[in-house]
Tab-separated table of C-alpha atoms and ligand atoms in Angstrom:
chain	number	residue	atom	x	y	z
A	23	MET	CA	28.573	34.379	24.023
A	24	ASN	CA	26.545	32.266	21.530
A	25	LEU	CA	25.049	33.185	18.187
A	26	VAL	CA	21.532	31.725	18.242
A	27	ILE	CA	19.609	31.461	14.979
A	28	ARG	CA	15.993	30.320	15.262
A	29	SER	CA	13.610	29.321	12.465
A	30	VAL	CA	15.044	31.705	9.881
A	31	SER	CA	13.379	31.438	6.450
A	32	LYS	CA	13.849	33.483	3.292
A	33	THR	CA	12.177	33.238	-0.117
A	34	TYR	CA	13.483	35.596	-2.805
A	35	GLY	CA	11.150	37.477	-5.180
A	36	ASN	CA	11.793	34.878	-7.888
A	37	GLY	CA	10.341	32.159	-5.694
A	38	VAL	CA	13.640	30.539	-4.630
A	39	ARG	CA	13.397	29.419	-0.977
A	40	ALA	CA	17.022	30.129	-0.022
A	41	LEU	CA	16.552	29.420	3.731
A	42	ASP	CA	13.980	27.002	5.053
A	43	ASP	CA	13.478	27.083	8.807
A	44	VAL	CA	17.179	27.317	9.731
A	45	SER	CA	18.026	26.962	13.423
A	46	LEU	CA	21.624	26.854	14.687
A	47	THR	CA	23.418	27.519	17.959
A	48	ILE	CA	26.956	28.694	17.372
A	49	PRO	CA	29.368	28.872	20.318
A	50	PRO	CA	32.709	30.783	20.427
A	51	GLY	CA	35.388	29.199	18.239
A	52	MET	CA	35.496	28.274	14.567
A	53	TYR	CA	32.171	27.143	13.147
A	54	GLY	CA	31.890	25.787	9.583
A	55	LEU	CA	28.798	26.119	7.434
A	56	LEU	CA	29.371	23.613	4.699
A	57	GLY	CA	27.278	23.233	1.558
A	58	PRO	CA	27.368	23.194	-2.237
A	59	ASN	CA	26.844	26.276	-4.433
A	60	GLY	CA	23.312	27.592	-4.126
A	61	ALA	CA	22.737	25.932	-0.713
A	62	GLY	CA	21.861	29.249	0.979
A	63	LYS	CA	25.176	29.973	2.732
A	64	SER	CA	25.621	33.542	1.512
A	65	THR	CA	21.969	34.333	2.231
A	66	LEU	CA	22.443	33.178	5.845
A	67	MET	CA	25.744	35.030	6.225
A	68	ARG	CA	24.335	38.259	4.855
A	69	THR	CA	21.315	37.920	7.111
A	70	VAL	CA	23.463	37.460	10.224
A	71	ALA	CA	25.600	40.419	9.063
A	72	THR	CA	22.366	42.555	9.027
A	73	LEU	CA	22.715	43.221	5.316
A	74	GLN	CA	19.381	41.674	4.452
A	75	GLU	CA	16.259	40.632	6.358
A	76	PRO	CA	14.690	37.183	6.513
A	77	ASP	CA	10.954	36.645	6.099
A	78	THR	CA	10.681	35.016	9.521
A	79	GLY	CA	12.886	33.963	12.409
A	80	THR	CA	15.110	35.471	15.116
A	81	ILE	CA	18.849	35.877	15.545
A	82	ARG	CA	20.443	36.690	18.874
A	83	PHE	CA	24.085	37.258	19.730
A	84	GLY	CA	24.422	37.283	23.522
A	85	ASP	CA	21.904	39.889	24.638
A	86	ILE	CA	21.694	41.542	21.199
A	87	ASP	CA	18.596	41.020	19.092
A	88	VAL	CA	20.482	41.073	15.761
A	89	LEU	CA	17.422	41.645	13.531
A	90	GLY	CA	15.693	44.051	15.904
A	91	GLU	CA	18.816	46.071	16.821
A	92	PRO	CA	20.987	45.961	13.684
A	93	ARG	CA	23.057	48.988	14.807
A	94	ARG	CA	24.060	47.327	18.057
A	95	ALA	CA	24.827	44.149	16.163
A	96	ARG	CA	27.043	46.012	13.677
A	97	GLU	CA	29.131	47.338	16.569
A	98	VAL	CA	30.276	43.846	17.452
A	99	LEU	CA	30.426	42.093	14.109
A	100	GLY	CA	32.921	41.951	11.301
A	101	TYR	CA	32.012	40.659	7.841
A	102	LEU	CA	34.239	39.465	5.024
A	103	PRO	CA	32.036	39.100	1.930
A	104	GLN	CA	32.695	36.717	-0.905
A	105	ASP	CA	33.611	39.487	-3.295
A	106	PHE	CA	34.824	42.922	-2.357
A	107	GLY	CA	36.342	45.701	-4.384
A	108	LEU	CA	39.669	47.277	-3.460
A	109	HIS	CA	41.088	50.540	-4.666
A	110	PRO	CA	43.969	49.239	-6.855
A	111	ARG	CA	46.195	52.298	-6.599
A	112	VAL	CA	46.127	52.817	-2.826
A	113	SER	CA	48.545	51.087	-0.432
A	114	ALA	CA	47.308	48.588	2.128
A	115	GLU	CA	48.427	50.862	4.945
A	116	ALA	CA	46.777	54.016	3.566
A	117	MET	CA	43.532	52.168	2.914
A	118	LEU	CA	43.450	50.700	6.442
A	119	MET	CA	44.189	54.132	7.938
A	120	HIS	CA	41.225	55.451	6.003
A	121	PHE	CA	38.924	52.651	7.176
A	122	ALA	CA	40.141	53.121	10.744
A	123	ALA	CA	39.061	56.766	10.588
A	124	LEU	CA	35.646	55.704	9.227
A	125	GLU	CA	35.400	53.203	12.057
A	126	GLY	CA	35.695	56.139	14.417
A	127	ILE	CA	39.137	55.467	15.872
A	128	ALA	CA	40.038	58.978	16.922
A	129	GLY	CA	43.573	60.415	16.764
A	130	ARG	CA	46.231	59.656	14.149
A	131	SER	CA	48.625	57.914	16.516
A	132	ALA	CA	45.848	55.647	17.883
A	133	ARG	CA	44.928	54.772	14.308
A	134	ARG	CA	48.565	54.068	13.467
A	135	GLU	CA	48.852	51.711	16.375
A	136	VAL	CA	45.732	49.747	15.436
A	137	VAL	CA	46.675	49.572	11.769
A	138	GLU	CA	50.211	48.390	12.535
A	139	SER	CA	48.871	45.652	14.781
A	140	LEU	CA	46.414	44.471	12.173
A	141	LEU	CA	48.988	44.510	9.396
A	142	ARG	CA	51.322	42.422	11.547
A	143	GLN	CA	48.549	40.023	12.560
A	144	THR	CA	47.515	39.390	8.969
A	145	ASN	CA	51.134	39.099	7.865
A	146	LEU	CA	50.952	42.099	5.550
A	147	TRP	CA	53.410	44.390	7.389
A	148	ASP	CA	56.212	43.862	4.864
A	149	VAL	CA	53.904	44.755	1.941
A	150	ARG	CA	52.087	47.592	3.673
A	151	ARG	CA	53.348	50.165	1.163
A	152	SER	CA	52.416	48.038	-1.883
A	153	LYS	CA	49.389	49.046	-3.900
A	154	LEU	CA	46.339	46.831	-3.362
A	155	GLY	CA	46.121	46.226	-7.116
A	156	THR	CA	49.374	44.198	-6.922
A	157	PHE	CA	48.117	41.836	-4.179
A	158	SER	CA	47.635	38.115	-4.799
A	159	GLY	CA	44.351	36.400	-3.952
A	160	GLY	CA	45.579	35.326	-0.532
A	161	MET	CA	46.936	38.770	0.277
A	162	ARG	CA	43.577	40.298	-0.695
A	163	GLN	CA	41.729	37.910	1.597
A	164	ARG	CA	44.070	38.670	4.485
A	165	PHE	CA	43.642	42.367	3.837
A	166	GLY	CA	39.859	41.784	3.920
A	167	VAL	CA	40.239	40.178	7.326
A	168	ALA	CA	42.299	43.166	8.537
A	169	VAL	CA	39.427	45.445	7.504
A	170	ALA	CA	36.849	43.149	9.079
A	171	LEU	CA	38.869	43.146	12.334
A	172	LEU	CA	39.129	46.912	12.633
A	173	GLY	CA	36.264	47.215	15.079
A	174	ASP	CA	37.646	44.313	17.168
A	175	PRO	CA	34.557	42.176	16.447
A	176	ARG	CA	33.310	39.473	18.784
A	177	LEU	CA	31.504	37.854	15.837
A	178	LEU	CA	33.391	37.427	12.568
A	179	ILE	CA	31.529	36.264	9.480
A	180	VAL	CA	33.594	34.991	6.537
A	181	ASP	CA	31.857	33.922	3.352
A	182	GLU	CA	33.685	31.364	1.151
A	183	PRO	CA	37.090	32.901	1.891
A	184	THR	CA	39.324	30.158	0.475
A	185	ALA	CA	37.837	29.887	-3.026
A	186	GLY	CA	40.576	30.685	-5.526
A	187	LEU	CA	43.491	30.619	-3.073
A	188	ASP	CA	46.503	28.441	-3.874
A	189	PRO	CA	47.381	25.777	-1.282
A	190	ALA	CA	50.029	27.770	0.570
A	191	GLU	CA	47.859	30.930	0.715
A	192	ARG	CA	44.947	28.819	1.897
A	193	VAL	CA	46.910	27.370	4.811
A	194	ARG	CA	48.181	30.805	5.833
A	195	PHE	CA	44.671	32.201	5.692
A	196	LEU	CA	43.151	29.350	7.674
A	197	ASN	CA	45.854	29.734	10.339
A	198	LEU	CA	44.940	33.384	10.690
A	199	LEU	CA	41.247	32.538	11.140
A	200	SER	CA	42.055	29.804	13.590
A	201	ALA	CA	43.960	32.289	15.809
A	202	LEU	CA	40.880	34.577	15.743
A	203	GLY	CA	38.599	31.704	16.720
A	204	GLU	CA	40.356	31.563	20.073
A	205	ARG	CA	38.662	34.772	21.268
A	206	SER	CA	35.457	35.224	19.233
A	207	VAL	CA	32.733	33.467	17.296
A	208	VAL	CA	33.981	32.882	13.757
A	209	LEU	CA	31.344	31.723	11.293
A	210	LEU	CA	32.935	30.407	8.102
A	211	SER	CA	30.981	29.358	5.050
A	212	THR	CA	32.564	27.069	2.501
A	213	HIS	CA	31.968	24.341	-0.073
A	214	ILE	CA	35.403	22.840	0.659
A	215	VAL	CA	35.240	19.955	3.139
A	216	GLU	CA	38.911	20.358	4.080
A	217	ASP	CA	38.348	23.929	5.295
A	218	VAL	CA	36.019	22.479	7.899
A	219	SER	CA	37.958	19.343	8.760
A	220	GLU	CA	41.212	21.254	9.288
A	221	LEU	CA	39.745	24.125	11.237
A	222	CYS	CA	36.270	23.922	12.769
A	223	THR	CA	35.265	22.568	16.138
A	224	ARG	CA	31.614	22.547	15.148
A	225	MET	CA	29.836	22.473	11.815
A	226	ALA	CA	26.531	22.342	9.999
A	227	ILE	CA	25.765	20.973	6.570
A	228	ILE	CA	23.293	23.045	4.529
A	229	HIS	CA	21.564	21.987	1.317
A	230	GLU	CA	18.671	23.661	-0.504
A	231	GLY	CA	18.188	26.032	2.405
A	232	ARG	CA	17.861	23.310	5.045
A	233	ILE	CA	20.243	22.184	7.739
A	234	LEU	CA	20.892	18.459	7.139
A	235	LEU	CA	23.267	17.896	10.050
A	236	GLU	CA	24.691	19.892	12.946
A	237	THR	CA	27.588	18.247	14.687
A	238	GLU	CA	31.216	18.133	15.800
A	239	PRO	CA	33.393	16.725	13.038
A	240	PRO	CA	35.013	13.889	15.122
A	241	GLN	CA	31.609	12.854	16.425
A	242	ALA	CA	30.066	12.719	12.942
A	243	ILE	CA	33.002	10.675	11.642
A	244	GLU	CA	32.749	8.280	14.571
A	245	ALA	CA	29.019	7.815	13.902
A	246	LEU	CA	29.824	6.504	10.408
A	247	ALA	CA	32.417	3.943	11.602
A	248	GLY	CA	31.798	0.537	9.992
A	249	ARG	CA	29.316	1.918	7.498
A	250	ILE	CA	31.479	3.126	4.618
A	251	TRP	CA	32.712	0.640	2.006
A	252	ARG	CA	34.724	1.132	-1.110
A	253	ARG	CA	35.228	-0.648	-4.418
A	254	THR	CA	37.047	0.152	-7.659
A	255	VAL	CA	34.550	0.186	-10.499
A	256	THR	CA	34.302	0.634	-14.261
A	257	ALA	CA	31.791	3.056	-15.709
A	258	GLY	CA	29.409	0.178	-16.552
A	259	GLU	CA	29.682	-1.296	-13.020
A	260	LEU	CA	28.997	2.074	-11.414
A	261	GLU	CA	25.505	2.261	-12.886
A	262	ARG	CA	24.603	-1.172	-11.504
A	263	LEU	CA	26.183	-0.377	-8.151
A	264	GLU	CA	24.132	2.840	-7.922
A	265	ALA	CA	20.949	0.918	-8.660
A	266	GLU	CA	21.663	-1.632	-5.916
A	267	HIS	CA	23.383	0.371	-3.201
A	268	ARG	CA	23.614	3.818	-1.711
A	269	VAL	CA	26.666	5.187	-3.506
A	270	ILE	CA	27.575	8.373	-1.665
A	271	SER	CA	30.539	9.452	-3.790
A	272	THR	CA	32.988	8.477	-6.459
A	273	ARG	CA	36.603	9.514	-6.538
A	274	LEU	CA	39.226	9.172	-9.193
A	275	LEU	CA	42.536	7.727	-8.107
A	276	ALA	CA	45.274	7.310	-10.738
A	277	GLY	CA	42.617	7.078	-13.457
A	278	ARG	CA	40.430	4.502	-11.701
A	279	THR	CA	37.051	5.221	-10.210
A	280	ILE	CA	36.584	4.340	-6.567
A	281	ALA	CA	33.031	4.312	-5.280
A	282	HIS	CA	32.119	4.861	-1.621
A	283	VAL	CA	28.982	3.069	-0.468
A	284	HIS	CA	26.992	3.671	2.718
A	285	ALA	CA	25.770	0.386	4.169
A	286	ASP	CA	25.379	-1.145	7.608
A	287	GLY	CA	27.215	-4.333	6.564
A	288	ALA	CA	29.539	-5.340	3.727
A	289	PRO	CA	27.629	-4.750	0.509
A	290	GLY	CA	29.380	-7.573	-1.356
A	291	PRO	CA	32.557	-9.627	-1.647
A	292	ASN	CA	34.689	-7.056	-3.479
A	293	PHE	CA	34.194	-4.268	-0.975
A	294	GLU	CA	36.778	-3.004	1.453
A	295	ALA	CA	35.879	-1.288	4.744
A	296	VAL	CA	36.904	2.394	4.779
A	297	ARG	CA	37.847	4.447	7.781
A	298	PRO	CA	35.415	7.316	7.211
A	299	ASP	CA	36.461	10.954	6.956
A	300	LEU	CA	34.554	14.200	6.869
A	301	LYS	CA	33.959	13.891	3.097
A	302	ASP	CA	32.074	10.675	3.793
A	303	VAL	CA	30.045	12.529	6.447
A	304	TYR	CA	29.251	15.300	3.951
A	305	PHE	CA	28.312	13.024	1.068
A	306	SER	CA	26.273	10.730	3.343
A	307	ALA	CA	24.286	13.735	4.536
A	308	MET	CA	23.884	15.054	0.976
A	309	THR	CA	22.605	11.724	-0.324
A	310	GLY	CA	20.201	11.299	2.538
A	311	ALA	CA	21.952	8.498	4.375
A	312	SER	CA	21.741	8.954	8.140
A	313	ALA	CA	25.143	9.856	9.490
B	423	ADP	P1	25.388	29.803	-1.562
B	423	ADP	O1	26.050	30.970	-0.888
B	423	ADP	O2	25.334	28.568	-0.709
B	423	ADP	O3	25.939	29.533	-2.914
B	423	ADP	P2	23.121	31.636	-1.884
B	423	ADP	O4	22.632	32.040	-0.553
B	423	ADP	O5	23.985	32.596	-2.647
B	423	ADP	O6	23.850	30.200	-1.775
B	423	ADP	O7	21.883	31.273	-2.819
B	423	ADP	C1	20.836	30.411	-2.397
B	423	ADP	C2	19.766	30.366	-3.490
B	423	ADP	O8	19.121	31.623	-3.561
B	423	ADP	C3	20.303	30.064	-4.883
B	423	ADP	O9	19.339	29.283	-5.542
B	423	ADP	C4	20.443	31.438	-5.494
B	423	ADP	O10	20.318	31.380	-6.883
B	423	ADP	C5	19.276	32.163	-4.849
B	423	ADP	N1	19.555	33.629	-4.665
B	423	ADP	C6	20.583	34.197	-3.985
B	423	ADP	N2	20.467	35.542	-3.984
B	423	ADP	C7	19.333	35.832	-4.669
B	423	ADP	C8	18.709	37.038	-5.015
B	423	ADP	N3	19.188	38.256	-4.653
B	423	ADP	N4	17.570	36.992	-5.752
B	423	ADP	C9	17.056	35.786	-6.123
B	423	ADP	N5	17.611	34.592	-5.834
B	423	ADP	C10	18.748	34.604	-5.146
């Protein structure tokens, strides 16, 4: 079952055009929506989650008209927002039992069963009696996923879930999402290229409300082969390089600046060919070089 977004646009009251004619077809599996802060990711995620309406456009999930039948859509979707409040003095288990009742899971023993399975799946079983206020960032995010999974969603929307997680928590969290991607559509928004390269089978790059590229990561990387070059530069050289070439990014390595340049052939004698990665794809798209 695909999520099909067609010509969705949204301009806020202050005149910001957060989404500009966005069309995407999102198949089952992990799908990454990658873009910098302010690109329009949260606006799109909230719109798909039926929490706000676009000015124009349509969204379908299988045979559900998401914008026209928001109640039906809510029955099959789970949403993990960027920020969510948790009751600090309630245990994870008690809170989930409460949400399970709100979700309409009838009978205490049925609720217990569902809650136990979710706590195990999100690796929170051992801390189920701990108060939510004592949870680390990663534990909070995994608890958020447990809540989002309560209704057994076929469409899971996760907005910037790895921001603020330490590396070990991030890996644990991404592994959890990856397991979920095996049976549903998981739409993940992020500004972290590694989230997408490690996890997603398909992706889109969004910038200023527009989709710059929709692709499969290996395909996009392959399309850049032979077109990324690198050189170590000083601050003074960088300015000249930027004037003469399409510099897509600069990275610091052991205190030295390394510039990546997009060009069809070697830009000069001191350049070294680079085997491109998804960061090069991202920065090429963001600086307008065709990927
Ligand atoms: P992202 O999630 O990629 O950071 P957002 O969808 O949050 O992007 O924001 C896209 C643009 O819309 C930004 O310029 C942001 O300032 C603006 N924006 C977001 N929400 C609102 C709102 N409720 N009212 C006005 N402008 C908003």
